[in-house]
Coordinates of C-alpha atoms in Angstrom, one line a residue:
K1484 CA 0.0 0.0 0.0
E1485 CA 2.7 2.5 1.0
Q1486 CA 4.8 1.6 -2.0
L1487 CA 1.8 2.2 -4.3
R1488 CA 1.3 5.5 -2.5
R1489 CA 4.9 6.5 -3.2
N1490 CA 5.1 5.3 -6.8
E1491 CA 1.6 6.3 -8.0
H1492 CA 0.7 9.3 -5.9
H1493 CA 4.2 10.5 -5.0
E1494 CA 3.2 10.8 -1.4
A1495 CA 5.3 9.6 1.6
D1496 CA 6.0 10.3 5.3
V1497 CA 9.3 11.8 4.3
V1498 CA 10.7 13.3 1.1
V1499 CA 14.5 13.5 1.0
V1500 CA 16.3 15.7 -1.6
G1501 CA 19.8 14.5 -2.3
A1502 CA 21.1 10.9 -2.3
G1503 CA 24.5 11.7 -1.0
I1504 CA 26.1 10.8 2.3
L1505 CA 23.4 12.1 4.6
G1506 CA 20.5 11.7 2.3
C1507 CA 21.0 7.9 1.8
A1508 CA 21.7 7.3 5.5
V1509 CA 18.6 9.2 6.7
A1510 CA 16.4 7.5 4.1
V1511 CA 17.5 4.1 5.4
A1512 CA 17.3 5.1 9.0
L1513 CA 13.8 6.4 8.8
G1514 CA 12.8 3.5 6.6
N1515 CA 14.0 1.2 9.3
Q1516 CA 11.4 2.9 11.6
D1517 CA 8.7 1.8 9.1
R1518 CA 8.4 5.4 7.7
S1519 CA 7.6 5.7 4.0
V1520 CA 10.4 7.6 2.3
I1521 CA 10.9 9.1 -1.2
L1522 CA 14.6 9.8 -2.0
L1523 CA 15.2 12.2 -4.9
E1524 CA 18.6 12.5 -6.6
R1525 CA 19.5 14.6 -9.6
S1526 CA 21.9 12.0 -11.0
L1527 CA 22.3 8.4 -9.9
K1528 CA 25.6 8.0 -11.8
E1529 CA 28.7 7.4 -9.6
P1530 CA 29.9 10.8 -8.5
D1531 CA 33.5 11.8 -9.0
R1532 CA 34.7 14.1 -6.2
I1533 CA 38.0 14.9 -4.5
V1534 CA 36.6 15.2 -0.9
G1535 CA 34.4 13.0 1.3
E1536 CA 37.0 10.2 1.1
L1537 CA 38.1 9.8 4.7
L1538 CA 35.7 8.6 7.4
Q1539 CA 36.9 9.0 11.0
P1540 CA 36.4 6.2 13.6
G1541 CA 33.5 8.1 15.1
G1542 CA 31.9 8.0 11.7
V1543 CA 32.5 4.3 11.3
Q1544 CA 30.9 3.8 14.7
A1545 CA 27.8 5.8 13.6
L1546 CA 27.6 3.9 10.3
E1547 CA 27.6 0.7 12.3
K1548 CA 24.7 2.0 14.5
L1549 CA 22.8 2.7 11.4
G1550 CA 23.3 -0.8 10.1
L1551 CA 25.3 0.5 7.1
R1552 CA 28.8 -0.6 8.0
D1553 CA 28.9 -3.1 5.2
C1554 CA 28.9 -0.2 2.7
L1555 CA 32.6 0.0 3.5
E1556 CA 33.1 -3.4 2.0
E1557 CA 33.9 -4.3 -1.6
I1558 CA 35.1 -0.8 -2.5
D1559 CA 38.8 -1.3 -1.8
A1560 CA 38.6 0.8 1.3
V1561 CA 41.8 1.3 3.3
K1562 CA 42.1 1.1 7.0
V1563 CA 43.2 4.4 8.7
F1564 CA 45.1 4.1 12.0
G1565 CA 45.8 7.8 12.6
Y1566 CA 47.9 10.6 11.3
D1567 CA 51.5 11.4 10.4
V1568 CA 52.3 15.1 10.7
I1569 CA 55.4 16.2 8.8
Y1570 CA 56.7 19.7 9.8
Y1571 CA 59.6 20.9 7.6
G1572 CA 60.7 17.3 7.1
E1573 CA 60.4 16.2 10.7
E1574 CA 57.7 13.6 11.5
V1575 CA 55.5 12.8 14.4
A1576 CA 53.1 9.9 14.4
I1577 CA 49.6 10.6 15.9
P1578 CA 47.7 7.2 16.2
Y1579 CA 44.1 7.1 17.2
P1580 CA 44.0 6.6 21.0
E1581 CA 43.5 3.2 22.7
D1582 CA 41.3 4.8 25.3
I1583 CA 38.0 5.6 23.5
R1584 CA 36.5 7.7 26.3
G1585 CA 33.6 9.9 25.1
G1586 CA 32.1 7.3 22.8
E1587 CA 30.6 3.8 23.1
A1588 CA 32.8 1.0 21.7
S1589 CA 31.3 -1.0 18.9
D1590 CA 32.0 -4.8 18.8
E1591 CA 34.7 -4.2 16.2
M1592 CA 36.3 -1.3 18.2
R1593 CA 36.4 -3.3 21.4
G1594 CA 38.5 -6.1 20.0
T1595 CA 41.4 -6.9 22.3
K1596 CA 42.1 -4.6 25.2
R1597 CA 44.8 -2.7 23.2
K1598 CA 43.1 -2.5 19.9
R1599 CA 42.8 1.0 18.6
P1600 CA 39.8 2.4 16.7
E1601 CA 40.1 2.6 12.9
G1602 CA 38.9 4.9 10.3
R1603 CA 38.4 4.2 6.6
S1604 CA 39.4 6.0 3.4
F1605 CA 38.1 5.2 -0.1
H1606 CA 36.9 6.5 -3.4
H1607 CA 34.0 8.8 -2.6
G1608 CA 31.9 7.7 -5.6
R1609 CA 32.2 4.0 -4.8
F1610 CA 31.0 4.6 -1.2
I1611 CA 28.1 6.7 -2.4
Q1612 CA 27.0 3.9 -4.7
R1613 CA 27.0 1.4 -1.9
L1614 CA 24.9 3.7 0.2
R1615 CA 22.5 4.2 -2.7
E1616 CA 22.2 0.4 -3.2
K1617 CA 21.2 0.1 0.4
A1618 CA 18.5 2.8 0.0
M1619 CA 17.2 1.2 -3.3
A1620 CA 17.0 -2.2 -1.7
H1621 CA 14.9 -1.0 1.3
P1622 CA 11.2 -1.8 1.0
N1623 CA 10.2 1.5 2.6
V1624 CA 12.3 3.7 0.4
T1625 CA 11.7 4.7 -3.2
V1626 CA 14.6 6.2 -5.0
I1627 CA 13.8 8.5 -8.0
E1628 CA 16.2 10.2 -10.4
A1629 CA 14.8 13.7 -10.3
T1630 CA 15.9 17.3 -10.1
A1631 CA 14.1 19.2 -7.3
T1632 CA 13.3 22.7 -8.5
E1633 CA 11.3 24.4 -5.7
M1634 CA 9.5 23.9 -2.5
V1635 CA 5.8 23.3 -2.2
T1636 CA 4.6 25.5 0.6
S1637 CA 1.2 26.2 2.2
G1638 CA 0.2 29.7 1.5
Y1639 CA -1.8 29.7 4.7
T1640 CA 0.5 28.2 7.3
G1641 CA 3.9 28.5 5.6
Q1642 CA 4.4 24.7 6.1
V1643 CA 6.6 22.9 3.6
L1644 CA 4.5 20.2 2.0
G1645 CA 7.0 18.7 -0.5
V1646 CA 8.9 19.7 -3.6
E1647 CA 8.4 20.2 -7.3
A1648 CA 10.9 18.4 -9.5
N1649 CA 11.7 17.5 -13.1
V1650 CA 11.7 13.8 -13.9
Q1651 CA 13.1 12.9 -17.3
G1652 CA 12.4 16.5 -18.4
K1653 CA 8.8 16.6 -17.2
P1654 CA 7.5 18.5 -14.2
D1655 CA 6.3 16.5 -11.2
S1656 CA 5.6 16.9 -7.5
F1657 CA 6.4 14.9 -4.4
F1658 CA 4.7 15.3 -1.0
G1659 CA 5.6 14.3 2.5
H1660 CA 4.9 15.3 6.1
L1661 CA 8.6 16.1 6.5
T1662 CA 10.9 17.3 3.7
I1663 CA 14.6 16.9 4.3
I1664 CA 17.0 19.0 2.2
A1665 CA 20.4 17.3 1.9
D1666 CA 21.6 18.7 -1.4
G1667 CA 25.2 19.4 -0.3
Y1668 CA 27.5 22.3 0.0
A1669 CA 26.1 24.1 -3.1
S1670 CA 22.5 23.7 -1.9
K1671 CA 19.9 25.5 -4.1
F1672 CA 17.4 25.7 -1.3
R1673 CA 19.5 27.0 1.6
K1674 CA 19.2 30.6 0.6
E1675 CA 15.4 30.5 0.9
Y1676 CA 15.6 29.8 4.6
R1677 CA 18.7 31.7 5.8
T1678 CA 20.4 34.9 4.9
D1679 CA 24.1 34.0 5.6
T1680 CA 26.2 32.2 3.0
P1681 CA 29.2 29.8 3.2
V1682 CA 32.5 31.5 3.5
A1683 CA 35.4 30.0 1.5
K1684 CA 38.9 31.6 1.8
S1685 CA 40.8 28.8 0.1
K1686 CA 40.4 25.8 -2.3
F1687 CA 41.7 22.2 -2.2
W1688 CA 43.2 21.2 -5.4
G1689 CA 43.2 17.4 -5.9
L1690 CA 45.5 14.9 -7.6
E1691 CA 45.5 11.1 -7.6
L1692 CA 48.9 9.6 -7.1
I1693 CA 49.6 6.0 -8.2
D1694 CA 51.6 3.6 -6.0
A1695 CA 52.9 6.4 -3.9
P1696 CA 55.4 5.3 -1.2
L1697 CA 53.9 7.1 1.8
P1698 CA 56.1 7.5 4.9
M1699 CA 53.4 5.9 7.0
P1700 CA 50.9 3.7 5.1
N1701 CA 47.4 3.5 6.5
H1702 CA 47.7 7.0 8.0
G1703 CA 46.6 10.4 6.8
H1704 CA 49.6 12.7 6.2
V1705 CA 49.6 16.4 7.0
I1706 CA 52.6 18.1 5.4
L1707 CA 53.5 21.6 6.8
G1708 CA 56.1 23.8 5.2
D1709 CA 56.3 27.3 3.7
G1710 CA 52.8 27.1 2.1
A1711 CA 49.4 26.0 3.3
P1712 CA 49.0 22.4 4.3
V1713 CA 49.1 19.4 2.0
L1714 CA 47.1 16.2 2.7
L1715 CA 48.0 12.7 1.5
Y1716 CA 46.0 9.6 2.2
Q1717 CA 45.3 6.3 0.5
I1718 CA 41.9 5.9 -1.1
G1719 CA 42.6 2.4 -2.6
T1720 CA 45.3 -0.3 -2.9
H1721 CA 47.2 1.7 -5.5
E1722 CA 45.6 5.2 -5.3
T1723 CA 46.6 8.0 -3.0
R1724 CA 44.7 11.3 -2.8
A1725 CA 46.7 14.5 -2.6
L1726 CA 45.0 17.7 -1.6
V1727 CA 46.8 21.0 -1.9
D1728 CA 45.3 23.9 0.0
I1729 CA 45.7 27.2 -1.9
P1730 CA 44.3 30.3 -0.1
E1731 CA 42.8 33.0 -2.3
N1732 CA 45.2 35.6 -3.6
T1733 CA 48.3 33.3 -3.2
T1734 CA 51.1 35.1 -5.1
S1735 CA 52.9 31.8 -5.9
A1736 CA 49.7 30.6 -7.7
S1737 CA 49.2 33.7 -9.8
V1738 CA 49.2 33.4 -13.6
A1739 CA 52.6 35.2 -13.7
N1740 CA 54.1 32.4 -11.6
G1741 CA 52.6 29.6 -13.6
G1742 CA 49.2 29.3 -11.9
V1743 CA 48.2 26.3 -9.7
K1744 CA 50.7 24.0 -11.4
G1745 CA 53.5 26.6 -10.9
H1746 CA 52.6 26.8 -7.2
I1747 CA 52.7 23.0 -6.8
R1748 CA 56.0 22.7 -8.6
N1749 CA 57.7 25.6 -6.9
V1750 CA 56.3 25.5 -3.4
V1751 CA 54.6 22.2 -2.7
I1752 CA 56.8 19.5 -4.3
P1753 CA 60.0 20.8 -2.5
S1754 CA 58.2 20.4 0.9
L1755 CA 57.1 16.8 0.2
P1756 CA 59.0 13.7 1.4
P1757 CA 61.6 12.9 -1.4
A1758 CA 60.1 9.4 -2.1
V1759 CA 56.7 10.9 -2.9
R1760 CA 57.9 13.6 -5.3
P1761 CA 58.2 11.5 -8.5
C1762 CA 54.5 10.3 -8.1
F1763 CA 53.4 13.9 -7.5
E1764 CA 55.2 15.1 -10.6
A1765 CA 53.8 12.3 -12.7
A1766 CA 50.3 13.1 -11.4
I1767 CA 50.6 16.7 -12.5
E1768 CA 51.4 15.7 -16.0
K1769 CA 48.8 12.9 -16.3
D1770 CA 45.9 13.7 -13.9
R1771 CA 43.5 16.7 -14.3
L1772 CA 43.6 19.2 -11.5
R1773 CA 40.2 19.6 -9.8
S1774 CA 39.2 21.9 -7.0
M1775 CA 36.7 22.2 -4.2
P1776 CA 36.0 25.3 -2.1
N1777 CA 36.9 24.9 1.6
S1778 CA 33.8 26.4 3.1
F1779 CA 32.7 27.3 6.6
L1780 CA 29.0 27.6 7.5
P1781 CA 27.7 27.5 11.1
P1782 CA 24.5 25.6 11.8
K1783 CA 21.2 27.2 12.2
T1784 CA 18.1 25.8 14.0
N1785 CA 15.4 24.4 11.6
I1786 CA 12.4 26.5 12.3
T1787 CA 10.2 26.1 9.2
P1788 CA 7.4 23.6 9.8
G1789 CA 7.6 20.5 7.6
L1790 CA 11.3 21.2 6.7
A1791 CA 14.7 20.0 7.9
I1792 CA 17.9 21.2 6.3
L1793 CA 20.8 18.8 7.1
G1794 CA 24.3 17.8 6.0
D1795 CA 26.6 20.3 4.2
A1796 CA 23.4 22.3 3.3
L1797 CA 23.2 23.0 7.1
N1798 CA 26.7 23.1 8.4
M1799 CA 30.3 23.0 7.0
R1800 CA 33.8 23.2 8.3
H1801 CA 37.2 23.2 6.6
P1802 CA 37.8 19.6 5.4
L1803 CA 41.4 19.6 6.7
T1804 CA 40.4 17.3 9.6
G1805 CA 38.1 15.1 7.5
G1806 CA 35.1 15.5 9.9
G1807 CA 32.2 16.1 7.5
M1808 CA 31.0 12.6 7.0
T1809 CA 31.5 11.8 10.7
V1810 CA 29.2 14.7 11.7
A1811 CA 26.6 13.8 9.0
F1812 CA 26.3 10.1 10.1
N1813 CA 26.1 11.1 13.8
D1814 CA 23.4 13.7 12.9
V1815 CA 21.4 10.9 11.3
V1816 CA 21.8 8.7 14.4
L1817 CA 20.6 11.6 16.6
L1818 CA 17.7 12.5 14.3
S1819 CA 16.4 8.9 14.0
D1820 CA 16.5 8.7 17.8
L1821 CA 14.6 11.9 18.2
L1822 CA 12.0 11.0 15.6
D1823 CA 11.6 7.4 16.9
P1824 CA 7.9 6.3 16.5
A1825 CA 7.8 5.8 20.3
V1826 CA 8.4 9.6 20.6
V1827 CA 6.9 10.9 17.4
P1828 CA 4.2 8.4 16.3
S1829 CA 3.3 10.5 13.2
L1830 CA 5.5 12.9 11.3
A1831 CA 2.2 14.8 10.5
S1832 CA 2.5 16.2 14.1
T1833 CA 4.4 19.2 12.7
G1834 CA 4.8 21.0 16.1
L1835 CA 6.3 17.9 17.8
V1836 CA 8.7 17.4 14.8
L1837 CA 9.8 21.0 15.1
K1838 CA 10.4 20.6 18.8
Q1839 CA 12.6 17.5 18.1
L1840 CA 14.5 19.4 15.4
K1841 CA 15.3 22.1 17.9
R1842 CA 16.6 19.4 20.3
L1843 CA 18.8 18.1 17.4
H1844 CA 20.4 21.5 17.1
W1845 CA 21.6 21.4 20.7
Q1846 CA 22.3 17.7 21.1
R1847 CA 24.5 17.6 18.1
K1848 CA 26.9 20.2 19.5
S1849 CA 28.8 17.8 21.8
L1850 CA 30.3 16.4 18.6
S1851 CA 29.8 18.9 15.8
S1852 CA 31.0 22.0 17.7
V1853 CA 34.2 20.2 18.7
I1854 CA 34.9 19.1 15.1
N1855 CA 33.9 22.5 13.7
I1856 CA 36.1 24.5 16.0
L1857 CA 39.0 22.1 15.7
A1858 CA 38.9 22.2 11.9
Q1859 CA 38.8 26.0 11.7
A1860 CA 41.4 26.5 14.4
L1861 CA 43.9 23.9 13.0
Y1862 CA 43.5 25.2 9.5
S1863 CA 44.3 28.8 10.7
L1864 CA 47.3 27.4 12.4
F1865 CA 48.6 25.1 9.7
A1866 CA 48.1 27.7 7.0
A1867 CA 50.0 30.3 9.1
N1868 CA 51.4 33.2 7.0
D1869 CA 52.8 35.5 9.6
T1870 CA 55.5 35.2 12.3
Q1871 CA 53.2 35.0 15.3
L1872 CA 51.1 32.2 13.8
K1873 CA 54.2 30.4 12.6
A1874 CA 55.5 30.4 16.1
L1875 CA 52.2 28.9 17.3
Q1876 CA 52.4 26.4 14.5
Q1877 CA 55.8 25.3 15.7
G1878 CA 54.5 25.2 19.3
C1879 CA 51.7 22.9 18.2
F1880 CA 54.1 20.5 16.6
E1881 CA 56.3 20.5 19.7
Y1882 CA 53.2 19.7 21.7
F1883 CA 52.4 16.8 19.5
K1884 CA 56.0 15.5 20.0
L1885 CA 55.4 15.1 23.7
G1886 CA 53.1 12.2 22.9
G1887 CA 50.7 10.6 25.4
N1888 CA 47.7 12.7 26.2
C1889 CA 49.1 15.6 24.1
V1890 CA 48.2 13.6 21.0
D1891 CA 45.5 11.2 22.4
G1892 CA 43.2 14.1 23.4
P1893 CA 43.4 16.1 20.1
V1894 CA 43.2 13.2 17.8
G1895 CA 40.4 11.6 19.9
L1896 CA 38.5 14.8 19.4
L1897 CA 39.3 15.0 15.7
A1898 CA 38.3 11.3 15.2
G1899 CA 34.9 11.9 16.7
I1900 CA 35.5 9.4 19.6
I1901 CA 35.9 12.0 22.4
R1902 CA 32.8 14.2 22.4
N1903 CA 33.6 16.7 25.2
P1904 CA 34.1 20.4 24.4
F1905 CA 36.0 20.7 27.8
V1906 CA 38.7 18.4 26.5
L1907 CA 39.1 20.7 23.5
I1908 CA 39.4 23.7 25.9
Y1909 CA 42.0 21.9 28.0
H1910 CA 44.2 21.3 25.0
F1911 CA 43.8 24.8 23.6
F1912 CA 45.2 26.2 26.9
S1913 CA 47.8 23.6 27.6

């Protein structure tokens, strides 16, 4: 009956716009609660992006809670055990901490007493396709390739009733008690419900290295030198993602200095570990340079009846720390708990749903605020371009070299497994 309602009448309990990281996960999570869900996606082809490729242990844990952990299988995902920070050629290893205070241990994370939590890195598109397969296979979810064009809103109450969309070039409409907007960093609907816009002061330029001999396999590498930070991490057995941060108005990346390729050759490559340089040079010649804006957008409370804006459409932070997907999956865990049928029997109870969305705004802060602040603060430090910040940058590296709690605390926060803002404050003032 519900499937007929979705397919024939385009009506459901929930309409989700965007079958990306959050959209797929929330569709499955609400479907598991016996909610009827329509999931709309502009293109169901495998996406090809240079970010959204590293999932922190706290994200793996959330994925497991959602019953989606097997989406990490069969995509040549690589285990991630922590970070290797290289400061002007000097290395310090920062493994994920053994003590996982601040988060529940999954069966996999418990392991032996000394087993450390693990993250995963992978090709973004492969992971997305696995999530979409899960959504498509769910009996309570109908996935439709459609481009949402505008909201359907009650002229009397202002409540969002659904969306209008183009399906195979023809106009159509989809209706639900709750419409979830999860259309990513370039959301077309965000501006209708908030006046501020994302702030981007730099871009990540991405390359794919082949068979790169990384200094510390199964670790994310953060390379600090004269320029902004460079990230290296495996995304497959043979592939390594390189992300070069270039702030706006960088002189060494000007047209007169050879543009982005000139910056990479003259500033970035000399700062890399010698063993990696040949792979980097080969990638510049063979691979196409692609960029993504590094955006910051603080979250806002969802206050429009019948509407929830989530994921990157709601909240973004610099991707330096790889926290975006971890925040998204944990938001889905929280939202599904808050909208549990035992608490909200019917999503048609718009007032109750709005009340729960306000609770989501505050409950998510124990994790999201920590990751947001850490991402922005570390980027400001690692991209230091004056003597005072450079001194702080060196001090941060020396702090990491102390080891013990000086690395366990910060990386536990970054990994999404310590969810306590006071731990962040402690390390900021240490």
